[in-house]
Coordinates of C-alpha atoms in Angstrom, one line a residue:
D1 CA 0.0 0.0 0.0
Y2 CA 1.8 3.1 -1.3
K3 CA 0.1 6.4 -1.9
I4 CA 1.4 8.9 -4.5
E5 CA -0.3 11.9 -5.8
R6 CA -1.4 11.8 -9.5
E7 CA 0.7 14.9 -10.4
R8 CA 3.8 13.5 -8.7
L9 CA 3.4 10.2 -10.6
I10 CA 3.1 12.0 -13.9
W11 CA 6.1 14.2 -13.0
Q12 CA 8.1 11.0 -12.3
W13 CA 7.1 9.5 -15.7
L14 CA 8.1 12.7 -17.5
V15 CA 11.4 13.1 -15.7
H16 CA 12.3 9.5 -16.6
E17 CA 11.1 9.9 -20.2
L18 CA 8.6 7.1 -19.9
I19 CA 6.0 9.0 -21.9
E20 CA 6.8 9.7 -25.5
E21 CA 5.9 13.2 -26.8
K22 CA 3.8 12.9 -29.9
E23 CA 3.1 15.7 -32.3
G24 CA -0.1 17.5 -31.4
I25 CA -0.8 15.5 -28.2
D26 CA -0.1 16.9 -24.8
V27 CA 2.1 14.6 -22.8
E28 CA 0.3 15.4 -19.5
M29 CA -3.0 14.4 -21.2
T30 CA -1.4 11.1 -22.3
A31 CA -0.1 10.5 -18.8
N32 CA -3.6 11.0 -17.4
Q33 CA -5.0 8.6 -19.9
Y34 CA -2.3 6.0 -18.8
I35 CA -3.4 6.4 -15.2
D36 CA -7.0 6.0 -16.1
D37 CA -6.2 2.9 -18.1
L38 CA -4.3 1.4 -15.1
M39 CA -7.2 2.2 -12.8
N40 CA -9.7 0.5 -15.3
R41 CA -7.5 -2.6 -15.2
C42 CA -7.4 -2.6 -11.4
L43 CA -3.7 -2.2 -11.3
I44 CA -3.9 0.9 -9.3
E45 CA -6.7 2.4 -7.3
K46 CA -7.8 5.9 -6.3
A47 CA -7.0 6.7 -2.7

């Protein structure tokens, strides 16, 4: 059980270049979609 704020997780992903920047698509929006996908697959849950 580890809690991390959504913004901090996104920041970590960006710092470690885990999210590719695509032309015309905001990387923060992409990161939020990744988090939503992980929650939908029950790999992480909202605190």
